[in-house]
Amino acid sequence: KREVEILEALLPKMLSEAEIVGQLDSVKDAICAANNDGQAMGVAMKHLKSQGSPVDGKTVSAAVRAIRQG
């Protein structure tokens, strides 16, 4: 258990869905204009990775859906 605590302390904190939505504000139009969720996800991941943002795909997917739904 102590080992897990140490490892978690060393890992970067992942951004929350709300934080990801905020970071994607500058590419919101491109995400909404994408033909499908897969393309929108690609736009989002490319932008987030270029920013060096610590994110996981599941949370980014939820953020992209939230943006596309309005």
N, CA, C and O atoms as a printed pandas DataFrame, in Angstrom:
     atom_number atom_name residue_name chain_id  residue_number  x_coord  y_coord  z_coord
0              1         N          LYS        A               1    0.832   -1.194    0.000
1              2        CA          LYS        A               1    0.000    0.000    0.000
2              3         C          LYS        A               1    0.877    1.258    0.000
3              4         O          LYS        A               1    0.581    2.217   -0.713
4              5         N          ARG        A               2    1.923    1.257    0.774
5              6        CA          ARG        A               2    2.826    2.420    0.846
6              7         C          ARG        A               2    3.495    2.659   -0.510
7              8         O          ARG        A               2    3.701    3.801   -0.922
8              9         N          GLU        A               3    3.827    1.575   -1.188
9             10        CA          GLU        A               3    4.454    1.683   -2.507
10            11         C          GLU        A               3    3.531    2.386   -3.500
11            12         O          GLU        A               3    3.984    3.217   -4.287
12            13         N          VAL        A               4    2.251    2.058   -3.466
13            14        CA          VAL        A               4    1.267    2.691   -4.345
14            15         C          VAL        A               4    1.165    4.181   -4.041
15            16         O          VAL        A               4    1.097    4.998   -4.959
16            17         N          GLU        A               5    1.155    4.534   -2.777
17            18        CA          GLU        A               5    1.080    5.939   -2.379
18            19         C          GLU        A               5    2.276    6.727   -2.912
19            20         O          GLU        A               5    2.128    7.852   -3.389
20            21         N          ILE        A               6    3.450    6.129   -2.826
21            22        CA          ILE        A               6    4.665    6.794   -3.313
22            23         C          ILE        A               6    4.592    6.985   -4.828
23            24         O          ILE        A               6    4.899    8.061   -5.342
24            25         N          LEU        A               7    4.186    5.939   -5.531
25            26        CA          LEU        A               7    4.088    6.024   -6.989
26            27         C          LEU        A               7    3.051    7.061   -7.425
27            28         O          LEU        A               7    3.293    7.818   -8.366
28            29         N          GLU        A               8    1.916    7.102   -6.758
29            30        CA          GLU        A               8    0.887    8.087   -7.089
30            31         C          GLU        A               8    1.377    9.511   -6.862
31            32         O          GLU        A               8    1.015   10.422   -7.606
32            33         N          ALA        A               9    2.198    9.703   -5.838
33            34        CA          ALA        A               9    2.737   11.026   -5.553
34            35         C          ALA        A               9    3.708   11.480   -6.642
35            36         O          ALA        A               9    3.854   12.678   -6.886
36            37         N          LEU        A              10    4.362   10.539   -7.284
37            38        CA          LEU        A              10    5.337   10.857   -8.323
38            39         C          LEU        A              10    4.701   11.116   -9.685
39            40         O          LEU        A              10    5.271   11.820  -10.519
40            41         N          LEU        A              11    3.530   10.551   -9.906
41            42        CA          LEU        A              11    2.860   10.711  -11.196
42            43         C          LEU        A              11    2.248   12.102  -11.320
43            44         O          LEU        A              11    1.805   12.675  -10.326
44            45         N          PRO        A              12    2.223   12.653  -12.548
45            46        CA          PRO        A              12    1.585   13.966  -12.712
46            47         C          PRO        A              12    0.079   13.861  -12.492
47            48         O          PRO        A              12   -0.540   12.850  -12.822
48            49         N          LYS        A              13   -0.497   14.914  -11.933
49            50        CA          LYS        A              13   -1.937   14.948  -11.696
50            51         C          LYS        A              13   -2.645   15.123  -13.036
51            52         O          LYS        A              13   -2.326   16.036  -13.797
52            53         N          MET        A              14   -3.596   14.255  -13.317
53            54        CA          MET        A              14   -4.358   14.337  -14.564
54            55         C          MET        A              14   -5.374   15.472  -14.462
55            56         O          MET        A              14   -5.906   15.753  -13.388
56            57         N          LEU        A              15   -5.629   16.110  -15.585
57            58        CA          LEU        A              15   -6.612   17.193  -15.625
58            59         C          LEU        A              15   -8.017   16.630  -15.519
59            60         O          LEU        A              15   -8.286   15.522  -15.984
60            61         N          SER        A              16   -8.908   17.389  -14.908
61            62        CA          SER        A              16  -10.306   16.987  -14.796
62            63         C          SER        A              16  -11.027   17.306  -16.114
63            64         O          SER        A              16  -10.478   17.991  -16.977
64            65         N          GLU        A              17  -12.235   16.816  -16.257
65            66        CA          GLU        A              17  -13.020   17.076  -17.465
66            67         C          GLU        A              17  -13.233   18.575  -17.664
67            68         O          GLU        A              17  -13.112   19.078  -18.781
68            69         N          ALA        A              18  -13.548   19.283  -16.592
69            70        CA          ALA        A              18  -13.779   20.733  -16.684
70            71         C          ALA        A              18  -12.504   21.465  -17.102
71            72         O          ALA        A              18  -12.559   22.401  -17.901
72            73         N          GLU        A              19  -11.377   21.049  -16.574
73            74        CA          GLU        A              19  -10.100   21.664  -16.947
74            75         C          GLU        A              19   -9.770   21.407  -18.414
75            76         O          GLU        A              19   -9.237   22.278  -19.103
76            77         N          ILE        A              20  -10.091   20.205  -18.882
77            78        CA          ILE        A              20   -9.844   19.859  -20.287
78            79         C          ILE        A              20  -10.732   20.697  -21.192
79            80         O          ILE        A              20  -10.267   21.210  -22.210
80            81         N          VAL        A              21  -12.002   20.844  -20.837
81            82        CA          VAL        A              21  -12.914   21.683  -21.627
82            83         C          VAL        A              21  -12.355   23.101  -21.722
83            84         O          VAL        A              21  -12.404   23.713  -22.789
84            85         N          GLY        A              22  -11.836   23.619  -20.637
85            86        CA          GLY        A              22  -11.237   24.950  -20.640
86            87         C          GLY        A              22  -10.028   25.030  -21.553
87            88         O          GLY        A              22   -9.855   26.018  -22.266
88            89         N          GLN        A              23   -9.187   24.000  -21.542
89            90        CA          GLN        A              23   -7.995   23.989  -22.394
90            91         C          GLN        A              23   -8.358   23.853  -23.869
91            92         O          GLN        A              23   -7.601   24.289  -24.736
92            93         N          LEU        A              24   -9.503   23.256  -24.158
93            94        CA          LEU        A              24   -9.920   23.048  -25.546
94            95         C          LEU        A              24  -10.722   24.211  -26.107
95            96         O          LEU        A              24  -11.179   24.149  -27.249
96            97         N          ASP        A              25  -10.901   25.264  -25.329
97            98        CA          ASP        A              25  -11.705   26.400  -25.763
98            99         C          ASP        A              25  -11.212   27.000  -27.080
99           100         O          ASP        A              25  -12.020   27.419  -27.909
100          101         N          SER        A              26   -9.901   27.045  -27.277
101          102        CA          SER        A              26   -9.348   27.657  -28.495
102          103         C          SER        A              26   -9.580   26.799  -29.739
103          104         O          SER        A              26   -9.491   27.314  -30.853
104          105         N          VAL        A              27   -9.874   25.513  -29.581
105          106        CA          VAL        A              27  -10.138   24.640  -30.737
106          107         C          VAL        A              27  -11.580   24.124  -30.726
107          108         O          VAL        A              27  -11.907   23.142  -31.393
108          109         N          LYS        A              28  -12.424   24.796  -29.966
109          110        CA          LYS        A              28  -13.829   24.380  -29.825
110          111         C          LYS        A              28  -14.531   24.311  -31.177
111          112         O          LYS        A              28  -15.267   23.361  -31.447
112          113         N          ASP        A              29  -14.307   25.323  -32.038
113          114        CA          ASP        A              29  -14.962   25.331  -33.348
114          115         C          ASP        A              29  -14.547   24.136  -34.196
115          116         O          ASP        A              29  -15.384   23.538  -34.872
116          117         N          ALA        A              30  -13.263   23.780  -34.168
117          118        CA          ALA        A              30  -12.772   22.631  -34.928
118          119         C          ALA        A              30  -13.356   21.326  -34.390
119          120         O          ALA        A              30  -13.657   20.413  -35.158
120          121         N          ILE        A              31  -13.516   21.242  -33.076
121          122        CA          ILE        A              31  -14.103   20.039  -32.479
122          123         C          ILE        A              31  -15.562   19.896  -32.896
123          124         O          ILE        A              31  -16.013   18.802  -33.235
124          125         N          CYS        A              32  -16.298   21.004  -32.868
125          126        CA          CYS        A              32  -17.714   20.969  -33.250
126          127         C          CYS        A              32  -17.892   20.716  -34.746
127          128         O          CYS        A              32  -18.885   20.119  -35.161
128          129         N          ALA        A              33  -16.935   21.168  -35.556
129          130        CA          ALA        A              33  -17.028   21.014  -37.008
130          131         C          ALA        A              33  -16.600   19.631  -37.487
131          132         O          ALA        A              33  -16.843   19.286  -38.643
132          133         N          ALA        A              34  -15.977   18.838  -36.638
133          134        CA          ALA        A              34  -15.514   17.501  -37.025
134          135         C          ALA        A              34  -16.707   16.645  -37.443
135          136         O          ALA        A              34  -17.807   16.784  -36.909
136          137         N          ASN        A              35  -16.467   15.759  -38.408
137          138        CA          ASN        A              35  -17.535   14.914  -38.952
138          139         C          ASN        A              35  -18.055   13.883  -37.951
139          140         O          ASN        A              35  -19.220   13.491  -38.010
140          141         N          ASN        A              36  -17.195   13.447  -37.037
141          142        CA          ASN        A              36  -17.618   12.447  -36.053
142          143         C          ASN        A              36  -16.801   12.600  -34.773
143          144         O          ASN        A              36  -15.867   13.399  -34.710
144          145         N          ASP        A              37  -17.163   11.831  -33.765
145          146        CA          ASP        A              37  -16.479   11.934  -32.467
146          147         C          ASP        A              37  -15.015   11.539  -32.567
147          148         O          ASP        A              37  -14.173   12.092  -31.859
148          149         N          GLY        A              38  -14.702   10.588  -33.438
149          150        CA          GLY        A              38  -13.317   10.156  -33.599
150          151         C          GLY        A              38  -12.431   11.284  -34.108
151          152         O          GLY        A              38  -11.330   11.490  -33.598
152          153         N          GLN        A              39  -12.902   12.007  -35.103
153          154        CA          GLN        A              39  -12.138   13.140  -35.626
154          155         C          GLN        A              39  -12.047   14.258  -34.595
155          156         O          GLN        A              39  -11.005   14.899  -34.462
156          157         N          ALA        A              40  -13.120   14.490  -33.877
157          158        CA          ALA        A              40  -13.123   15.515  -32.828
158          159         C          ALA        A              40  -12.124   15.149  -31.743
159          160         O          ALA        A              40  -11.419   16.013  -31.220
160          161         N          MET        A              41  -12.065   13.878  -31.411
161          162        CA          MET        A              41  -11.120   13.397  -30.405
162          163         C          MET        A              41   -9.681   13.614  -30.891
163          164         O          MET        A              41   -8.807   13.979  -30.105
164          165         N          GLY        A              42   -9.443   13.392  -32.170
165          166        CA          GLY        A              42   -8.116   13.610  -32.738
166          167         C          GLY        A              42   -7.688   15.062  -32.623
167          168         O          GLY        A              42   -6.549   15.351  -32.255
168          169         N          VAL        A              43   -8.594   15.974  -32.934
169          170        CA          VAL        A              43   -8.308   17.411  -32.814
170          171         C          VAL        A              43   -7.969   17.743  -31.361
171          172         O          VAL        A              43   -7.003   18.454  -31.083
172          173         N          ALA        A              44   -8.773   17.221  -30.447
173          174        CA          ALA        A              44   -8.575   17.509  -29.020
174          175         C          ALA        A              44   -7.239   16.957  -28.524
175          176         O          ALA        A              44   -6.487   17.665  -27.853
176          177         N          MET        A              45   -6.944   15.711  -28.846
177          178        CA          MET        A              45   -5.707   15.088  -28.364
178          179         C          MET        A              45   -4.483   15.786  -28.941
179          180         O          MET        A              45   -3.494   15.985  -28.235
180          181         N          LYS        A              46   -4.539   16.158  -30.211
181          182        CA          LYS        A              46   -3.411   16.852  -30.831
182          183         C          LYS        A              46   -3.138   18.174  -30.100
183          184         O          LYS        A              46   -1.990   18.514  -29.812
184          185         N          HIS        A              47   -4.210   18.906  -29.809
185          186        CA          HIS        A              47   -4.059   20.183  -29.112
186          187         C          HIS        A              47   -3.517   19.978  -27.692
187          188         O          HIS        A              47   -2.591   20.673  -27.273
188          189         N          LEU        A              48   -4.092   19.031  -26.964
189          190        CA          LEU        A              48   -3.678   18.805  -25.578
190          191         C          LEU        A              48   -2.235   18.309  -25.491
191          192         O          LEU        A              48   -1.487   18.721  -24.604
192          193         N          LYS        A              49   -1.851   17.432  -26.401
193          194        CA          LYS        A              49   -0.477   16.918  -26.387
194          195         C          LYS        A              49    0.519   18.017  -26.735
195          196         O          LYS        A              49    1.624   18.049  -26.192
196          197         N          SER        A              50    0.133   18.925  -27.644
197          198        CA          SER        A              50    1.029   20.026  -27.989
198          199         C          SER        A              50    1.225   20.972  -26.798
199          200         O          SER        A              50    2.242   21.659  -26.702
200          201         N          GLN        A              51    0.254   20.996  -25.906
201          202        CA          GLN        A              51    0.334   21.816  -24.692
202          203         C          GLN        A              51    1.085   21.099  -23.569
203          204         O          GLN        A              51    1.450   21.709  -22.564
204          205         N          GLY        A              52    1.309   19.798  -23.754
205          206        CA          GLY        A              52    1.959   19.015  -22.703
206          207         C          GLY        A              52    1.042   18.729  -21.531
207          208         O          GLY        A              52    1.502   18.492  -20.414
208          209         N          SER        A              53   -0.248   18.750  -21.786
209          210        CA          SER        A              53   -1.234   18.546  -20.719
210          211         C          SER        A              53   -1.318   17.073  -20.324
211          212         O          SER        A              53   -1.441   16.212  -21.195
212          213         N          PRO        A              54   -1.255   16.769  -19.033
213          214        CA          PRO        A              54   -1.393   15.383  -18.575
214          215         C          PRO        A              54   -2.872   14.980  -18.570
215          216         O          PRO        A              54   -3.632   15.395  -17.695
216          217         N          VAL        A              55   -3.266   14.176  -19.545
217          218        CA          VAL        A              55   -4.669   13.777  -19.678
218          219         C          VAL        A              55   -4.764   12.285  -19.957
219          220         O          VAL        A              55   -3.794   11.656  -20.378
220          221         N          ASP        A              56   -5.944   11.730  -19.718
221          222        CA          ASP        A              56   -6.207   10.356  -20.120
222          223         C          ASP        A              56   -7.357   10.375  -21.135
223          224         O          ASP        A              56   -8.224   11.248  -21.092
224          225         N          GLY        A              57   -7.348    9.417  -22.026
225          226        CA          GLY        A              57   -8.293    9.377  -23.133
226          227         C          GLY        A              57   -9.751    9.358  -22.715
227          228         O          GLY        A              57  -10.592    9.977  -23.367
228          229         N          LYS        A              58  -10.057    8.660  -21.644
229          230        CA          LYS        A              58  -11.444    8.546  -21.188
230          231         C          LYS        A              58  -12.008    9.913  -20.786
231          232         O          LYS        A              58  -13.146   10.243  -21.120
232          233         N          THR        A              59  -11.215   10.692  -20.078
233          234        CA          THR        A              59  -11.658   12.015  -19.636
234          235         C          THR        A              59  -11.738   12.980  -20.815
235          236         O          THR        A              59  -12.648   13.805  -20.887
236          237         N          VAL        A              60  -10.780   12.873  -21.744
237          238        CA          VAL        A              60  -10.818   13.721  -22.940
238          239         C          VAL        A              60  -12.067   13.401  -23.758
239          240         O          VAL        A              60  -12.724   14.310  -24.266
240          241         N          SER        A              61  -12.391   12.139  -23.887
241          242        CA          SER        A              61  -13.585   11.725  -24.623
242          243         C          SER        A              61  -14.842   12.338  -24.014
243          244         O          SER        A              61  -15.713   12.815  -24.741
244          245         N          ALA        A              62  -14.942   12.327  -22.702
245          246        CA          ALA        A              62  -16.097   12.916  -22.020
246          247         C          ALA        A              62  -16.141   14.422  -22.264
247          248         O          ALA        A              62  -17.217   14.985  -22.465
248          249         N          ALA        A              63  -14.979   15.078  -22.248
249          250        CA          ALA        A              63  -14.915   16.522  -22.488
250          251         C          ALA        A              63  -15.328   16.861  -23.921
251          252         O          ALA        A              63  -16.042   17.835  -24.159
252          253         N          VAL        A              64  -14.867   16.040  -24.873
253          254        CA          VAL        A              64  -15.222   16.262  -26.287
254          255         C          VAL        A              64  -16.728   16.103  -26.478
255          256         O          VAL        A              64  -17.352   16.900  -27.178
256          257         N          ARG        A              65  -17.310   15.085  -25.861
257          258        CA          ARG        A              65  -18.776   14.895  -25.958
258          259         C          ARG        A              65  -19.508   16.101  -25.381
259          260         O          ARG        A              65  -20.495   16.564  -25.952
260          261         N          ALA        A              66  -19.026   16.607  -24.252
261          262        CA          ALA        A              66  -19.654   17.773  -23.616
262          263         C          ALA        A              66  -19.593   18.994  -24.527
263          264         O          ALA        A              66  -20.564   19.743  -24.635
264          265         N          ILE        A              67  -18.461   19.192  -25.177
265          266        CA          ILE        A              67  -18.304   20.326  -26.095
266          267         C          ILE        A              67  -19.229   20.171  -27.298
267          268         O          ILE        A              67  -19.891   21.129  -27.699
268          269         N          ARG        A              68  -19.277   18.983  -27.870
269          270        CA          ARG        A              68  -20.086   18.752  -29.086
270          271         C          ARG        A              68  -21.595   18.813  -28.800
271          272         O          ARG        A              68  -22.384   19.121  -29.694
272          273         N          GLN        A              69  -21.986   18.527  -27.579
273          274        CA          GLN        A              69  -23.407   18.578  -27.230
274          275         C          GLN        A              69  -23.858   19.989  -26.903
275          276         O          GLN        A              69  -25.051   20.242  -26.732
276          277         N          GLY        A              70  -22.919   20.894  -26.817
277          278        CA          GLY        A              70  -23.291   22.283  -26.625
278          279         C          GLY        A              70  -23.045   22.738  -25.256
279          280         O          GLY        A              70  -23.309   23.896  -24.934
